[in-house]
Coordinates of C-alpha atoms and ligand atoms in Angstrom, one line a residue:
M250 CA -27.6 39.8 13.9
T251 CA -26.9 36.1 14.7
S252 CA -26.9 33.5 11.8
K253 CA -27.4 30.7 14.3
Q254 CA -30.2 28.3 13.6
V255 CA -31.7 25.7 16.2
W256 CA -32.7 22.4 14.7
N257 CA -34.8 20.8 17.7
N258 CA -36.6 17.9 18.6
A259 CA -34.5 15.6 16.8
R260 CA -33.1 11.9 17.5
L261 CA -29.5 12.2 16.5
A262 CA -27.2 9.5 15.4
T263 CA -24.2 11.7 15.7
L264 CA -21.6 8.7 15.3
A265 CA -19.3 10.5 17.7
G266 CA -18.6 9.6 21.4
D267 CA -18.8 5.8 22.7
Q268 CA -22.4 5.4 22.6
P269 CA -23.7 2.9 19.8
W270 CA -24.7 5.4 16.9
G271 CA -23.6 8.1 19.0
W272 CA -27.2 8.2 19.9
V273 CA -29.0 11.2 21.6
E274 CA -32.8 10.3 22.1
Q275 CA -33.9 13.9 22.6
G276 CA -31.5 16.1 21.1
A277 CA -31.0 19.4 19.4
L278 CA -28.0 20.8 17.0
V279 CA -27.3 24.5 16.6
T280 CA -25.8 25.6 13.4
E281 CA -24.0 29.0 12.7
G282 CA -23.2 29.8 9.0
E283 CA -21.5 26.5 7.6
H284 CA -20.9 24.8 10.9
I285 CA -22.5 23.0 13.7
V286 CA -21.5 25.1 16.8
W287 CA -23.6 22.9 19.4
V288 CA -24.9 19.3 19.7
G289 CA -26.4 17.7 22.5
E290 CA -29.6 16.8 24.8
A291 CA -32.3 19.4 23.9
S292 CA -32.7 20.1 27.7
Q293 CA -29.1 21.2 27.7
L294 CA -29.4 23.8 24.9
P295 CA -27.6 27.1 26.1
A296 CA -30.0 29.6 27.6
G297 CA -30.7 32.8 26.1
L298 CA -29.6 31.5 22.6
E299 CA -30.4 34.0 20.2
V300 CA -31.4 32.4 16.9
E301 CA -32.3 33.6 13.5
A302 CA -34.4 30.3 12.9
E303 CA -35.9 27.3 14.8
H304 CA -36.7 24.1 13.1
D305 CA -39.0 21.6 14.8
L306 CA -37.8 18.0 13.6
Q307 CA -40.7 16.4 15.2
G308 CA -38.5 13.5 16.4
A309 CA -37.2 12.5 13.2
V310 CA -33.8 10.7 12.9
V311 CA -30.8 13.1 12.0
T312 CA -27.4 11.6 10.8
P313 CA -24.4 13.3 9.5
G314 CA -24.5 14.1 5.5
L315 CA -23.8 11.0 3.6
I316 CA -20.2 10.7 1.9
D317 CA -20.0 8.7 -1.5
C318 CA -16.0 8.4 -1.2
H319 CA -15.5 6.4 -4.4
T320 CA -17.1 7.2 -7.8
H321 CA -16.4 7.5 -11.5
L322 CA -19.2 9.7 -12.1
V323 CA -17.9 11.5 -15.1
Y324 CA -17.8 9.5 -18.4
G325 CA -19.6 9.4 -21.8
G326 CA -22.1 6.7 -22.9
Q327 CA -22.9 3.5 -21.2
R328 CA -22.3 -0.1 -21.2
A329 CA -25.5 -2.2 -21.2
R330 CA -24.3 -4.1 -24.1
E331 CA -21.3 -5.4 -22.1
F332 CA -23.7 -6.4 -19.2
E333 CA -25.6 -8.5 -22.0
L334 CA -22.3 -10.2 -23.0
R335 CA -21.4 -11.0 -19.3
L336 CA -24.9 -12.5 -19.2
H337 CA -24.1 -14.8 -22.1
G338 CA -20.9 -16.0 -20.4
A339 CA -18.1 -13.4 -21.2
S340 CA -16.0 -12.4 -18.3
Y341 CA -15.2 -8.7 -17.2
E342 CA -11.7 -9.6 -17.9
E343 CA -12.2 -11.1 -21.5
I344 CA -14.3 -8.1 -22.6
A345 CA -11.5 -5.8 -21.2
R346 CA -8.6 -7.8 -22.8
S347 CA -10.5 -7.7 -26.4
G348 CA -10.8 -3.8 -26.2
G349 CA -13.9 -3.1 -24.5
G350 CA -14.4 -2.4 -21.0
I351 CA -12.7 0.8 -19.6
R352 CA -11.6 1.4 -23.1
S353 CA -14.8 1.6 -24.6
S354 CA -16.0 4.2 -22.1
V355 CA -12.7 6.0 -22.9
S356 CA -13.9 6.5 -26.5
S357 CA -17.3 7.8 -25.7
T358 CA -15.7 10.0 -23.2
R359 CA -13.2 11.6 -25.6
A360 CA -15.9 12.0 -28.1
A361 CA -18.2 14.0 -25.7
S362 CA -18.3 17.6 -25.2
E363 CA -17.6 19.0 -21.5
E364 CA -20.9 20.5 -21.4
H365 CA -22.3 17.0 -22.3
L366 CA -20.4 15.5 -19.7
F367 CA -21.6 17.8 -17.0
A368 CA -25.1 17.6 -18.0
M369 CA -24.9 13.8 -17.6
A370 CA -22.8 13.9 -14.4
L371 CA -25.1 16.6 -13.0
L372 CA -28.0 14.1 -13.4
R373 CA -26.3 11.3 -11.7
A374 CA -25.2 13.7 -8.8
E375 CA -29.0 14.9 -8.4
S376 CA -29.7 11.0 -7.8
L377 CA -27.2 10.6 -5.2
K378 CA -28.1 13.9 -3.5
A379 CA -31.6 12.8 -3.4
E380 CA -30.8 10.2 -0.9
G381 CA -28.7 12.4 1.1
V382 CA -25.4 12.7 -0.3
T383 CA -23.5 15.9 0.7
T384 CA -19.8 15.2 -0.3
L385 CA -19.0 13.3 -3.3
E386 CA -15.6 12.0 -4.6
I387 CA -15.1 11.7 -8.3
K388 CA -12.4 10.1 -10.3
S389 CA -10.9 10.9 -13.7
G390 CA -9.7 7.7 -15.6
Y391 CA -12.0 7.8 -18.9
G392 CA -9.9 10.4 -20.5
L393 CA -6.5 9.1 -20.4
S394 CA -4.7 12.0 -22.2
L395 CA -3.7 15.1 -20.6
E396 CA -6.6 17.0 -22.4
D397 CA -9.3 14.6 -21.7
E398 CA -8.5 13.8 -18.2
A399 CA -8.4 17.7 -17.6
K400 CA -11.7 18.0 -19.3
C401 CA -13.2 15.3 -16.7
L402 CA -11.8 16.8 -13.8
R403 CA -13.0 20.1 -14.6
V404 CA -16.3 18.9 -14.8
A405 CA -16.0 17.3 -11.4
R406 CA -14.9 20.6 -10.2
R407 CA -17.7 22.6 -11.7
L408 CA -20.1 20.1 -10.1
G409 CA -18.5 21.0 -6.8
E410 CA -19.1 24.7 -7.6
E411 CA -22.6 24.5 -9.2
A412 CA -24.4 21.5 -7.8
D413 CA -24.8 22.1 -3.9
V414 CA -22.5 19.0 -3.2
S415 CA -18.8 19.2 -2.2
V416 CA -16.6 17.3 -4.8
L417 CA -13.2 15.9 -4.2
K418 CA -11.4 15.3 -7.5
T419 CA -9.1 12.1 -7.9
Y420 CA -6.6 11.7 -10.9
L421 CA -7.0 8.1 -12.1
G422 CA -4.7 8.3 -15.0
A423 CA -3.6 4.8 -14.4
H424 CA -6.8 3.1 -14.9
A425 CA -6.3 1.5 -18.3
V426 CA -3.7 2.0 -21.3
P427 CA -5.3 4.0 -24.1
P428 CA -5.1 2.8 -27.8
E429 CA -2.3 5.3 -28.7
F430 CA 0.0 3.6 -26.1
Q431 CA -1.2 0.0 -26.8
G432 CA 1.9 -2.2 -26.3
R433 CA 3.6 0.7 -24.6
Q434 CA 2.4 0.5 -21.0
G435 CA 5.7 1.7 -19.2
D436 CA 5.4 4.8 -21.6
Y437 CA 1.9 5.4 -20.8
V438 CA 2.9 5.2 -17.1
E439 CA 5.6 7.7 -17.7
A440 CA 3.1 9.9 -19.4
V441 CA 0.5 9.6 -16.6
C442 CA 3.3 10.7 -14.2
A443 CA 4.3 13.7 -16.7
W444 CA 0.9 15.2 -16.7
M445 CA 0.1 15.3 -13.0
P446 CA 2.0 18.4 -12.1
E447 CA 0.3 20.4 -14.8
L448 CA -3.2 19.0 -13.6
K449 CA -2.2 19.8 -9.9
R450 CA -1.3 23.1 -10.9
Q451 CA -4.8 23.7 -12.7
G452 CA -6.1 22.9 -9.2
L453 CA -7.7 19.7 -10.8
V454 CA -6.4 17.0 -8.2
D455 CA -7.0 16.6 -4.6
A456 CA -5.5 12.8 -4.5
V457 CA -4.1 10.3 -6.8
D458 CA -5.4 6.6 -7.4
A459 CA -4.4 3.7 -9.8
F460 CA -6.1 0.3 -10.8
C461 CA -3.4 -2.2 -9.6
E462 CA -4.6 -5.5 -11.3
G463 CA -3.8 -8.2 -14.0
I464 CA -5.9 -6.3 -16.4
G465 CA -4.5 -2.8 -15.0
F466 CA -0.9 -1.9 -13.7
T467 CA 1.6 -3.7 -11.9
P468 CA 2.7 -2.9 -8.6
A469 CA 6.0 -1.5 -9.8
E470 CA 4.1 0.8 -12.2
T471 CA 1.8 1.6 -9.5
R472 CA 4.8 2.5 -7.3
R473 CA 6.2 4.9 -9.8
V474 CA 2.9 6.9 -10.1
F475 CA 2.7 7.0 -6.4
E476 CA 6.2 8.4 -6.1
T477 CA 5.2 11.0 -8.3
A478 CA 2.1 11.9 -6.2
R479 CA 3.9 12.0 -3.1
G480 CA 6.8 13.8 -4.6
L481 CA 4.0 16.6 -5.5
G482 CA 2.5 16.3 -1.9
L483 CA -0.5 14.5 -3.1
N484 CA -2.3 11.7 -1.2
V485 CA -2.8 8.6 -2.8
K486 CA -5.3 5.8 -2.7
L487 CA -5.8 2.3 -4.7
H488 CA -8.2 0.0 -6.6
A489 CA -6.4 -2.8 -5.0
E490 CA -7.0 -6.6 -5.0
Q491 CA -10.4 -6.5 -6.6
L492 CA -9.9 -9.5 -9.1
S493 CA -6.7 -11.1 -7.9
D494 CA -4.1 -10.5 -4.9
Q495 CA -1.3 -8.3 -6.5
G496 CA 0.1 -7.1 -3.0
G497 CA -1.1 -3.4 -4.2
T498 CA -2.5 -2.8 -0.7
Q499 CA 1.0 -3.6 1.1
L500 CA 2.3 -0.8 -1.6
A501 CA -0.2 1.6 -1.2
C502 CA 0.4 1.4 2.6
E503 CA 4.1 2.2 2.1
F504 CA 2.9 5.6 1.0
A505 CA 0.3 5.9 3.7
A506 CA -2.6 5.6 1.3
L507 CA -5.9 7.2 2.5
S508 CA -7.8 4.2 1.4
C509 CA -7.3 0.9 -0.4
D510 CA -10.6 0.0 -2.3
H511 CA -12.5 -3.1 -3.6
L512 CA -10.3 -5.6 -1.6
E513 CA -12.0 -9.1 -2.3
H514 CA -8.8 -10.9 -2.4
L515 CA -7.1 -9.1 0.3
S516 CA -4.5 -11.1 2.4
P517 CA -3.6 -11.2 5.9
A518 CA -0.5 -9.2 5.1
G519 CA -2.5 -6.5 3.5
I520 CA -4.8 -6.5 6.3
A521 CA -1.8 -5.8 8.7
A522 CA -0.3 -3.1 6.4
M523 CA -3.6 -1.3 6.6
K524 CA -3.8 -1.4 10.0
A525 CA -0.1 -0.2 10.5
S526 CA -0.8 2.7 8.2
G527 CA -4.3 3.6 9.3
T528 CA -5.6 3.2 5.6
V529 CA -9.5 2.9 5.2
A530 CA -11.0 0.0 3.5
V531 CA -13.6 1.0 1.1
L532 CA -15.9 -1.8 0.3
L533 CA -17.9 -1.8 -2.9
P534 CA -20.8 -4.0 -2.7
G535 CA -22.3 -2.7 -6.1
A536 CA -19.4 -3.8 -8.2
Y537 CA -19.2 -7.5 -6.3
Y538 CA -22.9 -7.7 -7.0
F539 CA -22.9 -6.6 -10.6
L540 CA -19.9 -8.7 -11.6
R541 CA -21.6 -11.6 -9.7
D542 CA -18.4 -12.0 -7.8
T543 CA -18.1 -15.0 -5.3
M544 CA -15.1 -13.9 -3.4
L545 CA -16.2 -11.9 -0.4
P546 CA -13.9 -9.1 1.1
P547 CA -12.4 -10.3 4.4
V548 CA -14.6 -8.3 6.5
A549 CA -14.5 -10.3 9.8
A550 CA -10.6 -10.0 9.7
L551 CA -10.8 -6.2 8.7
R552 CA -13.2 -5.8 11.9
E553 CA -11.0 -7.8 14.1
A554 CA -7.9 -5.8 13.1
G555 CA -9.7 -2.6 13.6
V556 CA -9.4 -1.5 10.2
P557 CA -11.9 1.4 9.5
M558 CA -14.5 0.4 6.7
A559 CA -16.1 2.7 4.6
V560 CA -18.9 1.7 1.8
S561 CA -19.4 3.3 -1.5
T562 CA -21.4 3.3 -4.9
D563 CA -18.3 3.0 -6.9
H564 CA -20.7 4.7 -9.6
N565 CA -19.0 3.7 -12.9
P566 CA -20.5 2.3 -16.2
G567 CA -18.8 -1.1 -16.3
T568 CA -18.9 -2.6 -12.9
S569 CA -21.5 -0.5 -10.6
P570 CA -23.9 1.6 -12.6
T571 CA -26.0 2.2 -9.4
L572 CA -26.8 5.8 -8.2
S573 CA -28.3 4.7 -4.9
L574 CA -26.0 4.9 -1.9
L575 CA -28.7 3.8 0.3
L576 CA -28.7 0.5 -1.6
M577 CA -25.2 0.2 -0.8
L578 CA -26.0 0.3 2.8
N579 CA -28.3 -2.8 2.6
M580 CA -25.9 -4.6 0.2
A581 CA -22.9 -4.1 2.7
C582 CA -25.3 -5.7 5.2
T583 CA -26.6 -8.4 3.3
L584 CA -23.7 -9.3 1.0
F585 CA -20.7 -8.5 3.2
R586 CA -22.3 -8.9 6.7
L587 CA -21.6 -5.4 8.0
T588 CA -23.7 -4.5 10.9
P589 CA -26.1 -1.4 10.0
E590 CA -24.1 0.6 12.3
E591 CA -21.0 -0.3 10.4
A592 CA -22.6 0.7 7.2
L593 CA -23.7 4.1 8.3
R594 CA -20.4 4.7 9.7
G595 CA -19.0 3.6 6.3
V596 CA -21.0 6.2 4.4
T597 CA -20.2 9.0 7.0
V598 CA -17.2 9.0 9.6
N599 CA -15.3 6.3 7.8
A600 CA -16.1 7.8 4.2
A601 CA -14.7 11.3 5.5
K602 CA -11.6 9.5 6.6
A603 CA -11.2 7.6 3.2
L604 CA -11.0 11.2 1.8
G605 CA -8.7 12.6 4.4
L606 CA -11.5 15.1 5.6
A607 CA -11.5 15.9 9.2
D608 CA -14.3 18.5 9.0
R609 CA -17.3 16.3 8.4
G610 CA -18.8 12.8 8.9
Q611 CA -20.1 13.0 12.4
L612 CA -22.6 15.5 14.1
R613 CA -20.1 17.3 16.5
A614 CA -19.5 21.0 17.3
G615 CA -16.8 22.5 14.9
L616 CA -17.7 20.2 12.1
R617 CA -19.5 21.4 8.8
A618 CA -23.3 21.4 9.1
D619 CA -24.1 18.9 6.6
F620 CA -26.6 16.4 7.7
C621 CA -29.9 14.6 6.9
V622 CA -33.1 14.1 8.4
W623 CA -35.1 10.9 8.0
A624 CA -38.5 9.4 8.0
V625 CA -37.5 6.6 10.1
D626 CA -37.8 5.5 13.8
H627 CA -34.1 4.2 14.0
P628 CA -31.0 4.7 11.8
N629 CA -30.8 0.7 11.4
E630 CA -33.8 1.4 9.0
L631 CA -31.5 3.0 6.6
S632 CA -29.8 -0.4 5.8
Y633 CA -33.2 -2.3 6.1
Y634 CA -35.2 -0.9 3.6
F635 CA -33.9 -1.2 -0.2
G636 CA -35.5 0.7 -2.9
R637 CA -37.0 3.0 -0.5
N638 CA -35.9 6.8 0.1
P639 CA -36.7 8.2 3.4
L640 CA -34.9 11.2 3.0
L641 CA -37.1 14.1 4.6
R642 CA -34.5 17.0 4.5
R643 CA -31.1 17.7 3.4
V644 CA -28.7 20.3 4.9
R645 CA -25.3 21.1 3.5
G646 CA -23.3 24.1 5.2
G647 CA -26.1 25.0 7.3
I648 CA -28.4 25.4 4.0
E649 CA -31.2 23.2 3.4
S650 CA -31.8 21.9 -0.2
P651 CA -34.8 23.2 -1.9
Ligands
LIG913 O1 -14.0 0.5 -9.8 N1 -11.8 -1.5 -11.5 C1 -11.7 -0.6 -12.1 N2 -12.4 0.4 -12.2 C2 -13.9 0.5 -12.2 C3 -14.6 -0.2 -13.2 C4 -14.3 0.7 -14.3 C5 -15.1 0.4 -15.6 O2 -15.4 -1.0 -15.9 O3 -15.4 1.2 -16.3 C6 -14.2 -0.1 -10.8 O4 -14.8 -1.3 -10.6
LIG914 FE1 -13.7 2.1 -8.8

């Protein structure tokens, strides 16, 4: 008995090959178990194929499953009050320096039970999934003690086990200095490094991130975190050049970072470093929008240099409380001037690259059978609408969500 399934009468945006969108006008997919085993023109489907099920997609557009490659999905509380304060003129940095910002989410996260954090994160994950997300990265960084970072990373792992979404766990201990280390930032960085082997041993870390910024960690402190990570064989990524140019990108590229994220203040030297190390630029239009930023990331120069660009929600309670990756496609185009095809590549093939995943992000034989079926005539509509969800069907690992 075969477990093969055919998904026929599809218009495929494979994002593979040289055609724009990797387009196949009259296409079909064959899946077997968790994987795609064949993709192409329906007329070329192998003869005598024995299948368990045949799905007629009635000419709908199919894309790879969406990948949200930068989120802070696990936290307690919310920060709507800070939004109000910013509307009254306070800046994000001022709020952070006066003890609010990330540190306010740290107190609510520490106070929350693991069960409550899981319930809240599950609700958020369901919103992302409802728009076609099949893979999700989740960072820690609101616990900031060994125990609380482990608690948040366990919640992320449990989502990956129970919520029908693949989860990559990123350790972001170097997100802010917690109150008990106030005035001892160097000691805190040593603690972040000291906790890393234990978190890794517990299977809670797929990659390591840091917030390199005037209100975050210096390049020297970031280097210390990255040396520790690489020493443990872990990949790194960086919140880089969001509010100022710290040269964090060049530093991250020395460590072959998978991605540098935000990048509003990225310099030409940073772009050259990314090109040389094959690092992905993760663009976060939700944070740019919500902070009412005016400094645009250098998208034209990144494009010119051939640096792969990804797009993500950066879902977090302080700078990007959005749960719509489709809205980020629209904003990546309207605010950052990506093309709709670049935006879609940004949440599929390049988002996979930003997570170091070679097994997804395109519709190609051998890759995971993670894909979305959309009620649109053309994939450019995924960037065109905002506030509309045209998802018809979501398939992850060959299994359709209920
Ligand atoms: O990606 N920049 C640092 N980290 C988050 C914001 C975290 C927060 O304000 O809670 C970001 O924008
Ligand atoms: Fe972030």
